[in-house]
Amino acid sequence: MGNKFSKILKKSASSPSINVQEDSDFRYSNGRRYHNVESVKYPLPNDDEELDRLHQQHFLLRYVWQRNFAAPVKHILNQNGSKVLDVGCGAGSWMFEMASDYPNTQIIGLDISPIQPSEIKPQNVSFVKANLLNGLPFENNTFDYIFQRFLVTAIPKDSWADVINELTRVLKPGGYLELVEINPIPFQMGPVTSQYLIAVEKMLKQRDLDSQVAYKLRLCFEQQDNLENITEEKNRLPYGPKAGKLGQAAAENSRLVLSNSKPFLLENMKISSEEFDNNLDISAKEFCEFDSYHDTFCVYARKKES
Ligand SMILES: C[S@@+](CC[C@H](N)C(=O)[O-])C[C@H]1O[C@@H](n2cnc3c(N)ncnc32)[C@H](O)[C@@H]1O
């Protein structure tokens, strides 16, 4: 495939590294732990606090979508030896559930940060440490199903097409690719929340990340010659009393996202560190009062047989 990854891949594809932790994998700042790859723009920490938030976010999303996946792959997942890849797998929450629901399937999680358990995990789960933006360290046509969720703050605007080409390259003909993304900028925001979200937009722009990519996924899929049967589904991640416990949990999750992004947001906000912290409470209330919500999209497609 003639994208810019193919050149990098020649150097890196043959040697996937398992997720052994090395000191050089991490950078520490103000008591938080981050990935340590300078060229990677992903801003969130990767310490235990953030892993807990990712687990919580997984349960929110499973509730919103009332499922873990949408592509018609149940028959594939039930076949002995099927191979699934979760790209940017984070804490591995999705993988652990899939591994227990589909014990005959091998599920491989790829992430830039080796933050997943290396021993206490289902036997059909394994992890690979790799930078997705350097190309995927797998041979062509390796996986039956590929899932990727919430990499809006990880993949630069101009790299989405290359990433989708690369995901398609390692997908088997007849296999399915599924991406789930969110517009991180909610609708119906209160005034205090808006201050944070203006800073979020600035931070994403400074890092060449595309807050609106969720709306463009379908088009990215359509521009990939090898994908067919493209399906797009849209949903809302709601806050507020109408959304019940889900609304409260979503507000708590957003509060943590903002709090975990504090060092990068504060530099774009004209408020003190104390105000930043205090306003988080106000913002969490506003999310509910204003019935704010996020758009979230799921797009999936099949790789053509030839
Ligand atoms: C918001 S989390 C989503 C985690 C998971 N997909 C989920 O839905 O729970 C994004 C993940 O992408 C990983 N990531 C960011 N940039 C990456 C890169 N260039 N290559 C591989 N993983 C990356 C981060 O380490 C993080 O675990």
Short mmCIF file of C-alpha atoms and ligand atoms in Angstrom, two decimals:
data_model
loop_
_atom_site.label_atom_id
_atom_site.label_comp_id
_atom_site.label_asym_id
_atom_site.label_seq_id
_atom_site.Cartn_x
_atom_site.Cartn_y
_atom_site.Cartn_z
CA MET A 1 0.00 0.00 0.00
CA GLY A 2 1.54 3.30 -1.06
CA ASN A 3 1.04 5.46 2.02
CA LYS A 4 3.75 7.15 4.05
CA PHE A 5 3.61 4.32 6.62
CA SER A 6 4.78 1.72 4.14
CA LYS A 7 8.29 3.22 4.17
CA ILE A 8 8.45 3.29 7.98
CA LEU A 9 6.98 -0.20 8.10
CA LYS A 10 9.82 -1.74 6.15
CA LYS A 11 11.98 -0.85 9.15
CA SER A 12 9.61 -1.73 11.99
CA ALA A 13 6.94 -4.21 10.96
CA SER A 14 8.60 -7.49 11.70
CA SER A 15 9.25 -7.01 15.41
CA PRO A 16 6.20 -6.42 17.59
CA SER A 17 7.36 -5.91 21.15
CA ILE A 18 5.32 -7.35 24.03
CA ASN A 19 4.22 -4.90 26.68
CA VAL A 20 7.19 -5.14 29.00
CA GLN A 21 7.55 -1.93 31.00
CA GLU A 22 10.85 -0.05 30.74
CA ASP A 23 11.78 3.15 32.59
CA SER A 24 12.15 4.92 29.26
CA ASP A 25 8.44 4.29 28.47
CA PHE A 26 7.36 6.95 30.95
CA ARG A 27 7.75 10.63 31.72
CA TYR A 28 6.68 12.09 35.07
CA SER A 29 5.38 15.59 35.71
CA ASN A 30 3.61 17.06 38.75
CA GLY A 31 3.06 13.63 40.23
CA ARG A 32 1.43 12.21 37.10
CA ARG A 33 2.81 9.62 34.66
CA TYR A 34 2.73 10.08 30.86
CA HIS A 35 3.96 8.27 27.75
CA ASN A 36 7.45 9.32 26.75
CA VAL A 37 7.36 9.52 22.95
CA GLU A 38 8.05 13.10 22.02
CA SER A 39 6.51 12.93 18.55
CA VAL A 40 3.20 11.53 19.92
CA LYS A 41 0.70 14.26 20.75
CA TYR A 42 -1.59 12.23 23.03
CA PRO A 43 -1.92 14.46 26.12
CA LEU A 44 -3.53 12.33 28.82
CA PRO A 45 -1.62 10.60 31.62
CA ASN A 46 -1.33 6.80 31.83
CA ASP A 47 -1.15 6.23 35.60
CA ASP A 48 -3.53 4.23 37.79
CA GLU A 49 -5.90 7.18 38.22
CA GLU A 50 -6.29 7.49 34.44
CA LEU A 51 -6.64 3.71 34.02
CA ASP A 52 -9.55 3.78 36.49
CA ARG A 53 -11.13 6.55 34.44
CA LEU A 54 -10.73 4.51 31.23
CA HIS A 55 -12.43 1.51 32.87
CA GLN A 56 -15.29 3.78 33.99
CA GLN A 57 -15.54 5.26 30.49
CA HIS A 58 -15.74 1.78 29.01
CA PHE A 59 -18.79 0.96 31.15
CA LEU A 60 -20.41 4.27 30.19
CA LEU A 61 -19.95 3.51 26.51
CA ARG A 62 -21.18 -0.04 26.81
CA TYR A 63 -24.32 1.37 28.43
CA VAL A 64 -24.78 4.09 25.81
CA TRP A 65 -24.43 1.65 22.91
CA GLN A 66 -25.94 -1.31 24.81
CA ARG A 67 -23.20 -3.53 23.37
CA ASN A 68 -19.45 -3.88 22.97
CA PHE A 69 -19.40 -3.98 19.16
CA ALA A 70 -21.65 -3.44 16.16
CA ALA A 71 -19.99 -5.14 13.19
CA PRO A 72 -21.60 -8.49 12.21
CA VAL A 73 -18.70 -10.56 13.56
CA LYS A 74 -20.29 -12.91 16.12
CA HIS A 75 -19.73 -15.90 13.84
CA ILE A 76 -16.07 -14.89 13.40
CA LEU A 77 -15.60 -14.43 17.13
CA ASN A 78 -17.04 -17.86 17.83
CA GLN A 79 -14.61 -19.57 15.43
CA ASN A 80 -11.61 -21.26 16.98
CA GLY A 81 -8.42 -19.22 16.52
CA SER A 82 -9.95 -16.01 15.17
CA LYS A 83 -7.70 -13.01 15.72
CA VAL A 84 -8.91 -9.65 17.00
CA LEU A 85 -6.86 -6.44 17.34
CA ASP A 86 -7.77 -3.56 19.68
CA VAL A 87 -5.78 -0.50 18.63
CA GLY A 88 -4.98 2.03 21.38
CA CYS A 89 -6.40 -0.47 23.87
CA GLY A 90 -5.65 1.63 26.98
CA ALA A 91 -6.54 -0.24 30.17
CA GLY A 92 -7.83 -3.20 28.10
CA SER A 93 -11.38 -3.04 29.51
CA TRP A 94 -13.03 -3.82 26.16
CA MET A 95 -10.61 -6.69 25.51
CA PHE A 96 -11.19 -8.36 28.87
CA GLU A 97 -14.94 -8.48 28.30
CA MET A 98 -14.56 -9.69 24.72
CA ALA A 99 -12.05 -12.34 25.84
CA SER A 100 -14.48 -13.76 28.36
CA ASP A 101 -17.47 -13.58 25.95
CA TYR A 102 -15.47 -15.20 23.11
CA PRO A 103 -12.93 -17.58 24.69
CA ASN A 104 -11.99 -19.17 21.32
CA THR A 105 -10.70 -15.87 19.95
CA GLN A 106 -7.18 -14.47 20.40
CA ILE A 107 -7.40 -10.80 21.34
CA ILE A 108 -4.34 -8.60 20.92
CA GLY A 109 -4.20 -5.08 22.32
CA LEU A 110 -1.78 -2.52 20.95
CA ASP A 111 -0.86 0.62 22.84
CA ILE A 112 2.04 3.02 23.03
CA SER A 113 2.06 2.64 26.81
CA PRO A 114 2.69 -0.76 28.45
CA ILE A 115 0.09 -0.14 31.15
CA GLN A 116 -1.90 -3.37 30.87
CA PRO A 117 -1.51 -6.36 33.20
CA SER A 118 1.20 -8.72 31.98
CA GLU A 119 0.25 -11.75 34.09
CA ILE A 120 -3.23 -11.51 35.63
CA LYS A 121 -5.27 -11.57 32.44
CA PRO A 122 -7.38 -14.02 30.42
CA GLN A 123 -5.24 -16.59 28.59
CA ASN A 124 -6.61 -15.46 25.20
CA VAL A 125 -5.45 -11.86 25.70
CA SER A 126 -2.02 -10.43 24.89
CA PHE A 127 -0.56 -6.96 24.49
CA VAL A 128 1.89 -5.30 22.16
CA LYS A 129 3.70 -2.04 22.81
CA ALA A 130 3.93 0.00 19.62
CA ASN A 131 3.39 3.47 18.20
CA LEU A 132 0.45 3.22 15.83
CA LEU A 133 1.74 6.25 13.94
CA ASN A 134 4.83 4.30 12.86
CA GLY A 135 2.67 1.67 11.18
CA LEU A 136 1.32 -1.52 12.73
CA PRO A 137 3.90 -4.25 13.49
CA PHE A 138 1.89 -7.03 11.82
CA GLU A 139 1.91 -8.78 8.46
CA ASN A 140 -0.74 -8.05 5.83
CA ASN A 141 -4.11 -9.84 6.32
CA THR A 142 -3.48 -10.89 9.95
CA PHE A 143 -6.72 -10.06 11.81
CA ASP A 144 -10.36 -11.13 11.41
CA TYR A 145 -11.70 -8.10 13.26
CA ILE A 146 -10.09 -4.78 14.27
CA PHE A 147 -11.56 -2.41 16.83
CA GLN A 148 -10.34 1.08 17.66
CA ARG A 149 -12.06 3.44 20.09
CA PHE A 150 -11.47 7.03 21.21
CA LEU A 151 -8.20 7.95 19.51
CA VAL A 152 -9.44 11.46 18.66
CA THR A 153 -6.79 12.89 21.01
CA ALA A 154 -4.08 10.58 19.65
CA ILE A 155 -4.12 10.64 15.84
CA PRO A 156 -3.10 13.89 14.11
CA LYS A 157 -5.59 15.39 11.66
CA ASP A 158 -3.52 14.53 8.59
CA SER A 159 -2.79 10.95 9.68
CA TRP A 160 -6.32 9.52 9.83
CA ALA A 161 -6.34 8.38 6.19
CA ASP A 162 -2.96 6.66 6.61
CA VAL A 163 -4.09 5.02 9.85
CA ILE A 164 -7.24 3.64 8.19
CA ASN A 165 -5.13 2.34 5.27
CA GLU A 166 -2.84 0.66 7.76
CA LEU A 167 -5.72 -0.89 9.74
CA THR A 168 -7.12 -2.19 6.46
CA ARG A 169 -3.74 -3.60 5.44
CA VAL A 170 -3.52 -5.87 8.50
CA LEU A 171 -7.21 -6.90 8.25
CA LYS A 172 -7.97 -10.20 6.48
CA PRO A 173 -10.15 -10.03 3.34
CA GLY A 174 -13.74 -10.55 4.57
CA GLY A 175 -12.77 -9.24 8.04
CA TYR A 176 -14.32 -6.21 9.69
CA LEU A 177 -12.93 -2.86 10.85
CA GLU A 178 -14.84 -0.89 13.51
CA LEU A 179 -14.04 2.58 14.84
CA VAL A 180 -15.85 4.39 17.65
CA GLU A 181 -15.19 8.11 18.12
CA ILE A 182 -16.61 11.04 20.01
CA ASN A 183 -16.83 14.77 19.46
CA PRO A 184 -15.02 15.81 22.66
CA ILE A 185 -16.74 19.21 22.54
CA PRO A 186 -20.20 18.78 24.09
CA PHE A 187 -23.38 20.52 22.98
CA GLN A 188 -25.46 22.72 25.34
CA MET A 189 -22.60 23.78 27.60
CA GLY A 190 -22.81 26.13 30.58
CA PRO A 191 -20.57 29.25 30.76
CA VAL A 192 -17.93 27.78 33.10
CA THR A 193 -17.72 24.54 31.11
CA SER A 194 -17.31 26.58 27.90
CA GLN A 195 -14.11 28.11 29.31
CA TYR A 196 -12.62 24.65 29.71
CA LEU A 197 -13.78 23.45 26.33
CA ILE A 198 -12.39 26.50 24.53
CA ALA A 199 -9.04 25.55 26.09
CA VAL A 200 -9.54 21.92 25.02
CA GLU A 201 -10.12 23.04 21.41
CA LYS A 202 -6.99 25.20 21.52
CA MET A 203 -4.93 22.35 22.95
CA LEU A 204 -6.15 19.95 20.25
CA LYS A 205 -5.37 22.50 17.50
CA GLN A 206 -1.88 23.14 18.91
CA ARG A 207 -1.29 19.39 18.69
CA ASP A 208 -2.73 19.06 15.15
CA LEU A 209 -5.56 16.87 16.49
CA ASP A 210 -9.02 17.01 14.91
CA SER A 211 -11.87 17.41 17.42
CA GLN A 212 -14.38 16.82 14.60
CA VAL A 213 -12.97 13.58 13.22
CA ALA A 214 -15.99 11.55 14.41
CA TYR A 215 -18.08 13.25 11.69
CA LYS A 216 -15.50 12.39 9.00
CA LEU A 217 -14.89 8.71 9.70
CA ARG A 218 -17.43 7.50 7.19
CA LEU A 219 -15.79 9.57 4.45
CA CYS A 220 -12.34 8.26 5.47
CA PHE A 221 -13.70 4.70 5.12
CA GLU A 222 -15.25 5.53 1.74
CA GLN A 223 -11.90 6.80 0.50
CA GLN A 224 -10.30 3.44 1.29
CA ASP A 225 -10.63 1.33 -1.88
CA ASN A 226 -10.63 -1.99 0.01
CA LEU A 227 -13.60 -1.36 2.34
CA GLU A 228 -17.23 -2.19 1.53
CA ASN A 229 -20.60 -2.38 3.32
CA ILE A 230 -19.74 0.79 5.26
CA THR A 231 -22.21 1.46 8.08
CA GLU A 232 -22.36 4.53 10.32
CA GLU A 233 -24.30 4.79 13.58
CA LYS A 234 -24.68 7.91 15.69
CA ASN A 235 -25.55 8.14 19.36
CA ARG A 236 -25.53 10.60 22.25
CA LEU A 237 -23.53 10.45 25.45
CA PRO A 238 -25.87 12.45 27.66
CA TYR A 239 -25.42 14.29 30.95
CA GLY A 240 -28.09 15.50 33.30
CA PRO A 241 -30.96 14.15 35.37
CA LYS A 242 -32.85 12.87 32.33
CA ALA A 243 -29.95 10.45 31.80
CA GLY A 244 -30.16 9.23 35.42
CA LYS A 245 -27.10 7.46 36.81
CA LEU A 246 -25.54 7.48 33.34
CA GLY A 247 -25.71 11.31 33.32
CA GLN A 248 -24.02 11.52 36.71
CA ALA A 249 -21.31 9.03 35.78
CA ALA A 250 -20.70 10.87 32.48
CA ALA A 251 -20.31 14.17 34.37
CA GLU A 252 -17.82 12.55 36.74
CA ASN A 253 -15.88 11.13 33.79
CA SER A 254 -15.71 14.52 32.07
CA ARG A 255 -14.57 16.12 35.30
CA LEU A 256 -11.69 13.63 35.39
CA VAL A 257 -10.79 14.23 31.73
CA LEU A 258 -10.57 17.97 32.39
CA SER A 259 -8.69 17.48 35.63
CA ASN A 260 -6.26 15.00 33.99
CA SER A 261 -5.61 17.51 31.19
CA LYS A 262 -5.02 20.38 33.63
CA PRO A 263 -1.35 21.15 32.79
CA PHE A 264 -2.20 21.56 29.09
CA LEU A 265 -5.50 23.41 29.60
CA LEU A 266 -4.30 25.85 32.22
CA GLU A 267 -1.78 27.38 29.84
CA ASN A 268 -4.70 28.37 27.56
CA MET A 269 -6.95 29.68 30.37
CA LYS A 270 -6.62 32.98 32.19
CA ILE A 271 -7.37 31.53 35.63
CA SER A 272 -5.30 30.34 38.60
CA SER A 273 -4.63 26.71 39.45
CA GLU A 274 -7.05 26.98 42.43
CA GLU A 275 -9.81 28.45 40.26
CA PHE A 276 -9.27 25.64 37.75
CA ASP A 277 -9.85 23.06 40.48
CA ASN A 278 -12.84 24.86 42.06
CA ASN A 279 -14.54 25.48 38.73
CA LEU A 280 -14.50 21.75 38.00
CA ASP A 281 -17.29 21.33 40.57
CA ILE A 282 -19.31 24.08 38.90
CA SER A 283 -18.71 22.54 35.48
CA ALA A 284 -19.82 19.08 36.69
CA LYS A 285 -23.09 20.67 37.90
CA GLU A 286 -23.49 22.60 34.65
CA PHE A 287 -23.17 19.42 32.58
CA CYS A 288 -26.32 18.24 34.35
CA GLU A 289 -28.21 21.58 34.55
CA PHE A 290 -27.77 22.30 30.85
CA ASP A 291 -28.47 18.73 29.70
CA SER A 292 -25.17 18.77 27.83
CA TYR A 293 -24.34 15.84 25.57
CA HIS A 294 -21.65 14.54 23.23
CA ASP A 295 -22.14 13.12 19.75
CA THR A 296 -20.54 9.72 19.41
CA PHE A 297 -20.18 7.67 16.22
CA CYS A 298 -19.54 4.05 15.37
CA VAL A 299 -18.44 3.25 11.81
CA TYR A 300 -17.72 -0.26 10.57
CA ALA A 301 -16.99 -1.94 7.24
CA ARG A 302 -15.85 -5.18 5.64
CA LYS A 303 -12.58 -5.63 3.78
CA LYS A 304 -13.20 -6.70 0.19
CA GLU A 305 -12.35 -10.28 -0.68
CA SER A 306 -10.08 -9.31 -3.55
C1 LIG B 1 -8.53 7.61 25.28
S1 LIG B 1 -7.56 6.17 25.41
C2 LIG B 1 -8.70 4.97 24.76
C3 LIG B 1 -8.46 3.60 25.31
C4 LIG B 1 -9.38 2.50 24.80
N1 LIG B 1 -9.43 2.44 23.36
C5 LIG B 1 -10.78 2.63 25.35
O1 LIG B 1 -11.70 2.97 24.58
O2 LIG B 1 -10.96 2.40 26.55
C6 LIG B 1 -6.39 6.32 24.09
C7 LIG B 1 -5.30 5.27 24.14
O3 LIG B 1 -4.51 5.41 22.95
C8 LIG B 1 -3.13 5.21 23.29
N2 LIG B 1 -2.31 5.89 22.27
C9 LIG B 1 -2.17 7.21 22.09
N3 LIG B 1 -1.34 7.45 21.05
C10 LIG B 1 -0.96 6.24 20.56
C11 LIG B 1 -0.09 5.82 19.51
N4 LIG B 1 0.51 6.73 18.71
N5 LIG B 1 0.08 4.50 19.29
C12 LIG B 1 -0.55 3.59 20.09
N6 LIG B 1 -1.36 3.93 21.12
C13 LIG B 1 -1.58 5.23 21.35
C14 LIG B 1 -3.00 5.83 24.67
O4 LIG B 1 -1.87 5.34 25.35
C15 LIG B 1 -4.33 5.42 25.32
O5 LIG B 1 -4.21 4.21 26.00
#
